[in-house]
Coordinates of C-alpha atoms in Angstrom, one line a residue:
M1 CA 206.3 -1.7 95.7
E2 CA 207.8 -2.6 99.0
T3 CA 206.3 -3.4 102.3
T4 CA 206.7 -4.5 105.7
S5 CA 203.2 -5.3 108.2
T6 CA 203.2 -5.1 112.4
R7 CA 201.3 -7.2 114.9
T8 CA 198.4 -5.1 115.7
D9 CA 198.1 -3.9 119.3
L10 CA 194.7 -3.4 119.9
A11 CA 194.4 -2.3 123.8
F12 CA 194.1 1.5 123.0
L13 CA 190.1 0.1 122.0
K14 CA 189.9 -0.3 125.9
A15 CA 191.6 3.1 126.2
L16 CA 188.7 4.8 124.6
G17 CA 185.7 2.7 126.1
L18 CA 185.3 0.0 123.2
N19 CA 183.6 -2.9 123.6
E20 CA 182.7 -6.1 121.7
Y21 CA 178.9 -4.8 121.2
N22 CA 178.7 -1.1 121.5
A23 CA 175.1 1.1 121.4
G24 CA 174.8 3.0 118.3
A25 CA 172.2 6.2 120.6
S26 CA 173.6 8.1 122.8
T27 CA 171.4 11.4 124.1
G28 CA 175.0 12.8 125.1
T29 CA 176.6 11.3 128.0
Q30 CA 173.5 8.7 128.2
W31 CA 173.8 5.2 126.1
L32 CA 170.6 3.9 125.3
D33 CA 169.3 0.6 124.6
Y34 CA 171.0 -1.9 122.8
G35 CA 168.3 -2.5 119.3
T36 CA 168.0 -5.4 117.0
E37 CA 170.1 -4.5 114.2
L38 CA 173.8 -4.6 114.3
I39 CA 176.2 -3.1 112.7
E40 CA 179.8 -4.8 112.5
S41 CA 182.8 -3.4 111.6
Y42 CA 185.3 -4.8 110.2
S43 CA 189.2 -3.3 109.5
P44 CA 190.6 -2.8 106.2
V45 CA 194.4 -3.5 107.6
D46 CA 193.2 -7.1 107.9
G47 CA 189.8 -7.9 108.2
Q48 CA 189.6 -8.5 111.0
L49 CA 186.5 -7.3 112.8
I50 CA 187.2 -5.0 115.6
G51 CA 183.6 -4.7 117.3
T52 CA 179.6 -4.7 116.8
V53 CA 177.3 -1.2 117.3
Y54 CA 173.6 -1.5 117.5
A55 CA 172.0 0.6 115.1
A56 CA 169.9 3.1 116.4
S57 CA 166.5 2.6 115.4
K58 CA 163.8 5.4 114.6
D59 CA 162.7 5.8 118.5
D60 CA 166.3 6.1 119.6
Y61 CA 166.3 9.1 117.1
E62 CA 162.8 10.4 118.0
L63 CA 164.2 10.3 121.6
V64 CA 167.4 12.0 120.6
V65 CA 165.6 15.0 118.5
T66 CA 163.8 15.5 121.4
T67 CA 166.2 15.4 123.5
A68 CA 168.2 18.1 121.9
Q69 CA 165.6 20.5 121.7
A70 CA 165.0 20.5 125.1
A71 CA 169.1 21.0 125.3
F72 CA 169.4 23.7 123.2
K73 CA 166.2 25.6 125.1
V74 CA 168.6 25.8 128.2
W75 CA 172.3 26.1 125.9
R76 CA 171.5 28.6 123.9
T77 CA 171.0 31.6 127.3
W78 CA 175.1 30.3 127.9
P79 CA 176.8 33.1 127.4
A80 CA 179.2 32.3 124.5
P81 CA 182.5 32.4 126.6
R82 CA 180.9 29.7 129.1
R83 CA 180.2 28.0 125.8
G84 CA 184.0 27.8 125.1
E85 CA 185.0 26.8 128.3
V86 CA 183.2 23.6 127.6
V87 CA 184.9 23.4 123.9
R88 CA 188.1 24.0 125.5
Q89 CA 188.0 21.6 128.3
I90 CA 187.1 19.5 125.2
G91 CA 190.5 19.7 123.6
E92 CA 192.1 19.6 126.2
A93 CA 190.3 15.6 126.7
L94 CA 191.4 15.1 122.9
R95 CA 195.0 15.8 123.3
K96 CA 195.3 13.1 126.5
Y97 CA 193.5 10.5 123.7
K98 CA 195.4 11.8 120.6
E99 CA 197.5 8.5 121.3
P100 CA 194.0 5.4 121.5
L101 CA 192.0 8.0 119.1
G102 CA 194.2 8.3 116.1
K103 CA 195.3 4.7 116.6
L104 CA 191.7 3.6 116.1
V105 CA 190.9 6.1 112.8
S106 CA 194.1 3.8 111.1
Y107 CA 193.4 0.8 112.8
E108 CA 189.0 1.3 111.5
M109 CA 189.4 3.4 108.7
G110 CA 193.2 2.7 106.5
K111 CA 195.0 5.7 106.5
S112 CA 198.2 5.8 107.6
L113 CA 199.5 6.8 111.7
Q114 CA 200.7 9.6 111.1
E115 CA 197.4 10.7 109.7
G116 CA 195.7 9.0 112.2
Y117 CA 197.6 11.3 114.9
G118 CA 197.5 14.8 112.7
E119 CA 193.2 14.0 112.2
V120 CA 193.1 14.0 115.9
Q121 CA 195.5 17.6 116.3
E122 CA 192.3 18.9 113.7
M123 CA 190.0 18.8 116.4
I124 CA 192.5 19.5 118.6
D125 CA 192.6 22.4 116.8
I126 CA 189.4 23.9 115.7
C127 CA 188.5 23.7 119.9
D128 CA 191.4 26.2 119.9
F129 CA 189.7 28.5 117.2
A130 CA 186.2 28.2 118.5
V131 CA 187.5 29.2 122.2
G132 CA 188.6 32.4 120.2
L133 CA 185.7 32.5 118.7
S134 CA 183.5 32.4 121.8
R135 CA 184.2 35.8 122.5
Q136 CA 184.1 36.8 118.9
L137 CA 180.3 36.3 117.8
H138 CA 180.4 39.6 116.7
G139 CA 177.5 41.9 114.7
L140 CA 177.6 45.1 112.6
T141 CA 176.4 48.5 113.2
M142 CA 175.2 50.4 110.9
H143 CA 173.9 54.6 110.9
S144 CA 170.3 55.2 110.1
E145 CA 168.8 57.6 108.0
R146 CA 166.1 58.3 110.3
P147 CA 167.2 60.6 113.5
K148 CA 167.9 59.6 116.4
H149 CA 167.5 55.8 115.2
R150 CA 170.3 52.9 116.2
M151 CA 170.8 50.3 113.9
Y152 CA 172.8 46.2 114.4
E153 CA 172.8 43.3 113.6
Q154 CA 173.1 40.5 115.9
Y155 CA 173.4 36.6 114.4
H156 CA 171.4 33.6 117.0
P157 CA 171.6 30.0 117.5
L158 CA 169.8 28.1 114.4
G159 CA 168.9 25.7 117.5
L160 CA 169.4 21.9 116.2
V161 CA 172.0 21.0 113.9
G162 CA 172.4 17.5 111.9
V163 CA 176.0 16.5 110.9
I164 CA 176.1 13.4 108.8
S165 CA 180.2 12.9 107.9
A166 CA 182.4 10.3 105.7
F167 CA 184.5 7.4 106.3
N168 CA 187.3 9.1 105.1
F169 CA 187.8 11.8 108.2
P170 CA 185.6 10.0 110.7
V171 CA 186.0 12.4 113.7
A172 CA 187.0 16.1 111.7
V173 CA 184.3 16.6 110.5
W174 CA 182.6 16.1 113.3
S175 CA 184.4 18.4 115.1
W176 CA 184.6 21.3 112.8
N177 CA 181.1 21.3 112.6
S178 CA 180.0 20.2 116.6
M179 CA 182.7 22.3 118.2
L180 CA 181.9 25.9 116.2
A181 CA 178.0 25.0 116.3
W182 CA 178.3 24.7 120.0
V183 CA 180.1 27.9 120.5
C184 CA 177.1 29.3 118.9
G185 CA 174.3 28.2 120.7
D186 CA 173.4 24.9 119.0
V187 CA 173.2 21.7 119.8
C188 CA 174.4 18.4 117.4
I189 CA 173.0 15.4 116.5
W190 CA 175.9 12.8 114.8
K191 CA 175.4 10.8 111.2
P192 CA 178.4 9.3 111.5
S193 CA 179.4 6.5 108.7
E194 CA 178.8 3.0 108.8
K195 CA 181.8 2.3 107.6
T196 CA 183.7 3.3 110.4
P197 CA 181.0 3.5 113.9
L198 CA 184.0 2.5 116.7
C199 CA 186.0 5.7 115.6
A200 CA 182.8 8.7 116.2
I201 CA 181.5 5.9 119.8
A202 CA 184.9 6.7 121.5
C203 CA 184.4 10.6 120.3
Q204 CA 181.5 10.0 121.9
N205 CA 183.4 8.2 125.3
I206 CA 186.2 11.5 125.0
I207 CA 184.0 14.4 125.6
N208 CA 181.1 12.6 128.5
E209 CA 183.5 13.5 131.0
V210 CA 183.4 17.0 130.1
L211 CA 179.9 17.3 129.4
R212 CA 179.1 15.7 132.9
S213 CA 181.9 17.7 135.3
N214 CA 180.4 20.8 133.4
D215 CA 176.3 20.0 133.6
V216 CA 176.0 20.4 129.7
P217 CA 172.1 19.5 129.2
E218 CA 171.7 16.4 128.0
G219 CA 171.3 16.3 124.3
V220 CA 173.2 19.3 122.8
S221 CA 175.5 16.1 121.7
G222 CA 173.4 13.4 120.2
I223 CA 174.6 10.5 118.4
V224 CA 172.4 8.6 116.0
I225 CA 174.3 5.6 114.2
A226 CA 172.6 3.9 111.2
G227 CA 172.5 2.8 107.9
R228 CA 171.3 5.3 104.4
E229 CA 167.9 5.8 106.4
A230 CA 169.6 7.9 109.3
G231 CA 170.8 10.8 106.9
E232 CA 167.4 10.4 105.5
W233 CA 165.8 11.1 109.0
M234 CA 167.4 14.3 109.5
S235 CA 167.2 16.0 105.8
N236 CA 163.9 15.1 105.7
D237 CA 163.1 16.5 109.4
G238 CA 161.9 20.1 110.0
R239 CA 163.0 20.4 113.4
I240 CA 166.6 20.4 112.3
P241 CA 167.5 23.6 110.6
L242 CA 170.8 23.1 108.6
V243 CA 172.1 19.8 107.5
S244 CA 175.7 20.0 106.8
A245 CA 176.6 16.8 105.0
T246 CA 180.0 15.1 103.8
G247 CA 180.5 12.7 101.2
S248 CA 179.7 11.4 97.7
T249 CA 178.1 13.8 95.4
R250 CA 175.2 11.8 94.9
M251 CA 174.5 11.6 98.9
G252 CA 174.9 15.5 98.8
K253 CA 172.1 15.8 95.9
A254 CA 169.7 13.5 97.4
V255 CA 170.4 15.2 101.1
G256 CA 170.0 18.3 99.5
A257 CA 167.1 18.0 97.2
A258 CA 165.5 16.7 100.7
V259 CA 166.3 19.4 102.8
G260 CA 165.3 22.0 100.7
A261 CA 162.3 20.9 100.1
R262 CA 161.7 21.9 103.6
L263 CA 163.6 25.8 103.5
G264 CA 165.8 23.9 105.5
R265 CA 169.5 24.4 105.5
A266 CA 171.9 22.2 104.0
L267 CA 175.7 22.6 104.7
L268 CA 177.1 20.3 102.0
E269 CA 180.7 19.0 101.0
L270 CA 181.2 16.6 97.9
G271 CA 183.5 15.0 96.0
G272 CA 186.7 16.7 94.0
N273 CA 188.3 16.2 90.9
N274 CA 191.5 17.7 91.9
A275 CA 194.1 18.8 89.9
I276 CA 198.7 20.7 90.4
T277 CA 199.3 22.6 87.0
I278 CA 202.6 22.0 86.7
T279 CA 204.8 25.1 84.7
P280 CA 207.9 24.7 83.2
N281 CA 209.0 27.4 85.9
A282 CA 208.4 24.7 88.5
D283 CA 210.5 23.2 91.2
L284 CA 210.0 19.7 89.9
D285 CA 211.8 18.2 94.2
M286 CA 209.7 20.6 95.9
T287 CA 205.9 19.1 93.3
I288 CA 207.0 15.0 93.5
I289 CA 206.6 15.7 96.8
G290 CA 203.4 17.2 96.6
A291 CA 201.8 15.5 93.8
V292 CA 202.3 12.1 95.0
F293 CA 200.8 12.4 98.7
G294 CA 198.1 14.2 97.5
A295 CA 197.5 10.9 95.4
V296 CA 198.7 8.1 97.2
G297 CA 198.2 9.8 100.6
T298 CA 195.2 7.9 102.6
C299 CA 195.0 5.5 99.6
G300 CA 193.4 8.5 97.9
Q301 CA 190.2 8.6 99.3
R302 CA 190.7 12.1 101.3
C303 CA 188.0 15.2 99.2
T304 CA 191.5 17.2 98.0
S305 CA 193.3 14.0 97.2
T306 CA 195.2 15.3 93.3
R307 CA 194.0 13.0 91.0
R308 CA 195.4 14.6 87.9
L309 CA 198.4 16.5 86.9
I310 CA 198.2 18.6 83.7
I311 CA 202.4 19.3 83.1
H312 CA 203.8 21.6 81.2
E313 CA 204.1 19.5 77.7
S314 CA 208.5 21.1 77.9
V315 CA 208.9 18.9 81.3
Y316 CA 206.0 16.8 81.0
E317 CA 208.4 13.2 80.5
E318 CA 210.6 15.3 83.3
V319 CA 207.7 14.7 85.6
K320 CA 206.9 11.2 84.7
K321 CA 210.1 9.8 85.5
R322 CA 210.6 11.3 88.5
L323 CA 207.1 9.8 89.9
V324 CA 207.3 6.5 88.3
K325 CA 211.0 6.1 90.7
A326 CA 208.8 7.9 93.4
Y327 CA 206.0 5.0 92.9
G328 CA 208.2 2.6 92.5
Q329 CA 209.8 3.5 96.4
L330 CA 206.3 3.4 98.3
R331 CA 206.0 1.3 100.7
I332 CA 202.3 -0.8 100.8
G333 CA 201.4 -2.4 104.3
D334 CA 200.1 -1.3 107.5
P335 CA 199.3 1.3 108.5
L336 CA 199.5 1.4 112.1
D337 CA 203.6 0.9 110.7
Q338 CA 205.5 4.2 110.1
H339 CA 207.3 3.3 107.6
N340 CA 204.4 2.2 104.9
H341 CA 203.2 5.2 102.7
V342 CA 200.5 3.6 101.6
G343 CA 197.2 1.6 103.2
P344 CA 194.4 -0.6 102.3
L345 CA 191.1 0.2 100.6
I346 CA 187.6 1.5 103.1
D347 CA 186.6 -2.5 101.8
K348 CA 186.3 -4.8 99.1
D349 CA 183.4 -2.5 96.6
A350 CA 185.8 0.3 96.8
V351 CA 188.6 -2.1 95.7
N352 CA 185.8 -2.9 92.6
T353 CA 185.1 0.4 92.1
Y354 CA 189.6 1.0 91.8
L355 CA 189.2 -2.5 89.7
R356 CA 186.5 -1.4 87.2
A357 CA 188.3 2.1 86.7
L358 CA 191.6 0.6 86.0
D359 CA 189.5 -1.0 83.1
A360 CA 187.7 1.9 82.6
V361 CA 191.5 4.0 81.1
K362 CA 191.8 1.4 78.8
V363 CA 189.1 0.8 77.2
Q364 CA 188.8 5.2 77.0
G365 CA 192.4 5.0 75.5
G366 CA 194.3 5.9 78.5
K367 CA 198.1 3.8 79.0
F368 CA 199.8 3.5 82.1
A369 CA 203.5 5.2 83.3
V370 CA 202.8 2.7 86.6
E371 CA 200.5 -0.5 86.9
G372 CA 197.9 -1.1 89.5
G373 CA 195.9 -3.7 90.8
V374 CA 195.4 -5.5 94.2
V375 CA 198.6 -6.4 96.3
E376 CA 198.4 -10.1 96.9
G377 CA 200.5 -11.6 99.9
D378 CA 199.6 -13.1 103.8
A379 CA 200.2 -9.7 104.9
Y380 CA 197.5 -8.1 102.8
T381 CA 194.5 -11.0 103.8
S382 CA 191.5 -8.6 104.3
G383 CA 191.8 -8.1 100.5
C384 CA 191.9 -3.8 100.8
Y385 CA 195.0 -3.4 99.5
V386 CA 196.3 -1.7 96.4
K387 CA 198.6 -0.1 93.2
P388 CA 198.7 3.4 93.3
A389 CA 199.1 3.7 89.2
I390 CA 199.4 6.7 87.2
A391 CA 197.3 6.6 83.4
E392 CA 198.6 8.2 80.5
V393 CA 195.2 10.2 79.8
E394 CA 193.0 13.1 77.9
N395 CA 191.1 15.3 80.3
H396 CA 187.8 14.4 78.1
Y397 CA 187.5 11.3 79.1
E398 CA 184.6 10.3 81.8
I399 CA 186.7 8.1 83.5
V400 CA 188.7 11.2 84.3
Q401 CA 185.4 13.5 84.5
H402 CA 184.4 10.6 87.1
E403 CA 186.1 10.9 90.9
T404 CA 187.0 7.6 92.0
F405 CA 187.9 7.4 95.7
A406 CA 191.4 5.7 95.3
P407 CA 195.4 5.8 94.3
I408 CA 194.4 6.8 90.4
L409 CA 196.4 9.5 89.3
Y410 CA 196.4 10.7 85.8
I411 CA 198.3 12.8 83.7
M412 CA 198.1 15.2 80.2
K413 CA 200.0 17.4 78.5
Y414 CA 199.5 21.3 78.2
H415 CA 200.9 24.1 75.6
T416 CA 200.1 27.7 77.4
I417 CA 199.4 28.4 80.8
E418 CA 195.5 29.7 79.4
E419 CA 194.7 25.8 77.9
A420 CA 196.1 24.7 81.6
I421 CA 193.4 26.6 83.4
E422 CA 190.6 25.8 81.2
L423 CA 192.3 22.0 81.7
Q424 CA 191.5 22.5 84.9
N425 CA 188.3 23.7 85.1
G426 CA 186.6 21.2 82.7
V427 CA 185.3 19.2 85.7
V428 CA 182.5 19.3 86.9
Q429 CA 184.1 19.6 91.3
G430 CA 185.3 22.7 92.7
L431 CA 187.4 21.3 95.3
S432 CA 190.4 22.0 95.9
S433 CA 193.6 23.0 93.0
A434 CA 197.4 24.0 93.0
I435 CA 199.7 25.4 90.6
M436 CA 203.1 24.5 91.0
T437 CA 205.8 27.8 89.6
T438 CA 207.9 30.2 90.8
N439 CA 206.8 32.4 88.3
L440 CA 204.8 35.1 90.0
R441 CA 203.0 36.3 87.2
E442 CA 201.5 32.5 86.5
A443 CA 200.7 31.9 90.3
E444 CA 198.3 35.7 90.2
R445 CA 196.7 34.4 86.6
F446 CA 195.9 30.9 88.6
L447 CA 194.6 33.1 91.4
S448 CA 192.7 35.4 89.6
V449 CA 189.4 35.6 88.3
E450 CA 189.9 33.9 85.4
G451 CA 191.8 31.3 87.1
S452 CA 190.6 28.2 89.4
D453 CA 186.7 28.3 90.3
C454 CA 188.3 26.5 93.0
G455 CA 187.2 26.5 96.7
I456 CA 190.9 26.0 97.5
A457 CA 194.0 27.1 95.2
N458 CA 196.8 26.5 96.2
V459 CA 200.8 27.9 94.9
N460 CA 203.5 25.7 95.2
I461 CA 201.9 23.0 98.0
G462 CA 199.1 20.3 97.4
T463 CA 195.5 19.9 96.9
S464 CA 195.6 18.6 100.3
G465 CA 195.8 19.3 103.7
A466 CA 193.6 22.1 104.5
E467 CA 195.0 24.5 107.7
I468 CA 191.4 25.1 110.7
G469 CA 192.0 28.7 110.2
G470 CA 190.9 29.1 106.4
A471 CA 187.4 28.6 105.5
F472 CA 187.1 24.5 103.9
G473 CA 184.7 23.6 101.3
G474 CA 184.6 24.0 96.3
E475 CA 181.7 24.9 94.2
K476 CA 179.8 23.9 91.4
E477 CA 179.2 19.9 92.0
T478 CA 181.5 20.0 95.3
G479 CA 178.7 21.6 97.2
G480 CA 180.0 25.0 97.3
G481 CA 179.8 25.0 101.2
R482 CA 182.2 26.7 104.0
E483 CA 183.5 25.0 107.3
S484 CA 185.9 25.4 109.4
G485 CA 188.0 29.0 110.3
S486 CA 187.5 32.2 109.2
D487 CA 183.6 33.2 108.8
A488 CA 182.4 29.4 108.3
W489 CA 181.1 30.1 111.7
K490 CA 177.9 32.2 110.4
V491 CA 176.1 29.3 108.6
Y492 CA 175.3 27.9 112.2
M493 CA 173.6 30.8 113.4
R494 CA 170.0 33.7 112.0
R495 CA 171.5 36.8 111.2
Q496 CA 169.2 39.4 112.9
T497 CA 168.4 42.6 112.2
N498 CA 167.2 45.5 114.7
T499 CA 167.1 49.4 114.2
I500 CA 165.9 51.1 117.8
N501 CA 164.1 54.6 117.6
Y502 CA 165.1 56.0 121.2
G503 CA 164.1 59.5 120.1
S504 CA 160.1 60.5 120.5
D505 CA 158.4 61.4 117.8
L506 CA 158.1 58.4 114.8
P507 CA 159.5 58.8 111.5
L508 CA 159.4 56.0 108.9
A509 CA 161.8 55.3 106.3
Q510 CA 162.3 56.5 102.9
G511 CA 160.8 59.7 104.3
I512 CA 157.1 58.3 103.8
K513 CA 154.3 60.3 105.4
F514 CA 151.8 58.6 107.4
D515 CA 149.5 61.2 109.1
F516 CA 146.1 61.1 110.8

């Protein structure tokens, strides 16, 4: 595995309005006073301190929430197309800052520069989607069983939406939620990962000009940067009817329990244990590209990363040989160098988790087709670079049943398509899945009610890389939430059924008589 490294140009930090010290709470265009507790952001690329953020206090949180409550009373009265125009301008601002923001995403999180640019493009795409949606927040009209009555349904904004995002997509997930929520008439409070706080500050700096120029009420876009406690504040706050949380299943269970206890709504996007089924009818050239990118992209730190390959016994050895060859050509190094394929894990805690998983594979009976380990050398001073590994395992191994956020690919054999589907579904997670085949019957079986139990099921593409137009999310311990496209907007609104009597009598439903 080769590598190259380049000296990181940090001019993009200045372009995004980032300083050595930054406030960690904002009501929109106004950053609050500096607090006392510090959050330091170190780059996994080179281990250097990028910047420092003063963590938001509980008082800061209260100010952000009360400002958001006041803003909602005004923002909800704006016509939806007018709110959409604000989002359209936010999309234009993101286009303007795509290069520096993409570099920041790459440098602070560690994903490749192309993926950093791609994440900002996702933000632009969801803005475009939301602008069109702002003229399509439609309900249905129903026929009434009573004469001279009309029934219809309409959707109203919920109010405050709390967004808890994870480090692996430090900006896109916020935009998936906020852009839709804003055109729906909601206001948003963002609790970003404390591992990537500067990305959140940069986003707020980018949109501030748009908010000011359109006289958007202060409080429509709030930020609270702090540790785990900020997520707990949101989850337990009855003033926030919807909390959208992205992260681990463990975190999601805690958020879901807290929000459910107060009968609020939780939109949960949690872990994945995603598999590609490779049949004897697969185009192997296409298959290897999808499998390798899915497994090593973002250094295996996507919720949609490919964790398992379920390979038919007749092509198992050929697929393994091609994978080993492809892994031997991977370049590990500075993700801002576009010649490299694999960047670092987010931090040394993630590295330790990766190493424990490798040990567990051996203890539980697996063997490695490609050995893993930490990459050492002068170009890897952060200590966060690891080698993508391939392990031959059985699906029932405990380590295989759990999601390890690292580039470890598990491969296993199957005999019949029924067995493959059983293996695919034989984990507690249910996010993304794929089958590689040119056989129509195999493809349709995989997509049928007897096939994949995941929220996403693909044919002849990998598990990673969802498009904005489709609803994104999964089943089982992935949480059941849906974000982004299709009719995911409805989760940010409350449905209301209306019946209008335009006659002079008052007939009752079901033919009930009530005369006096």
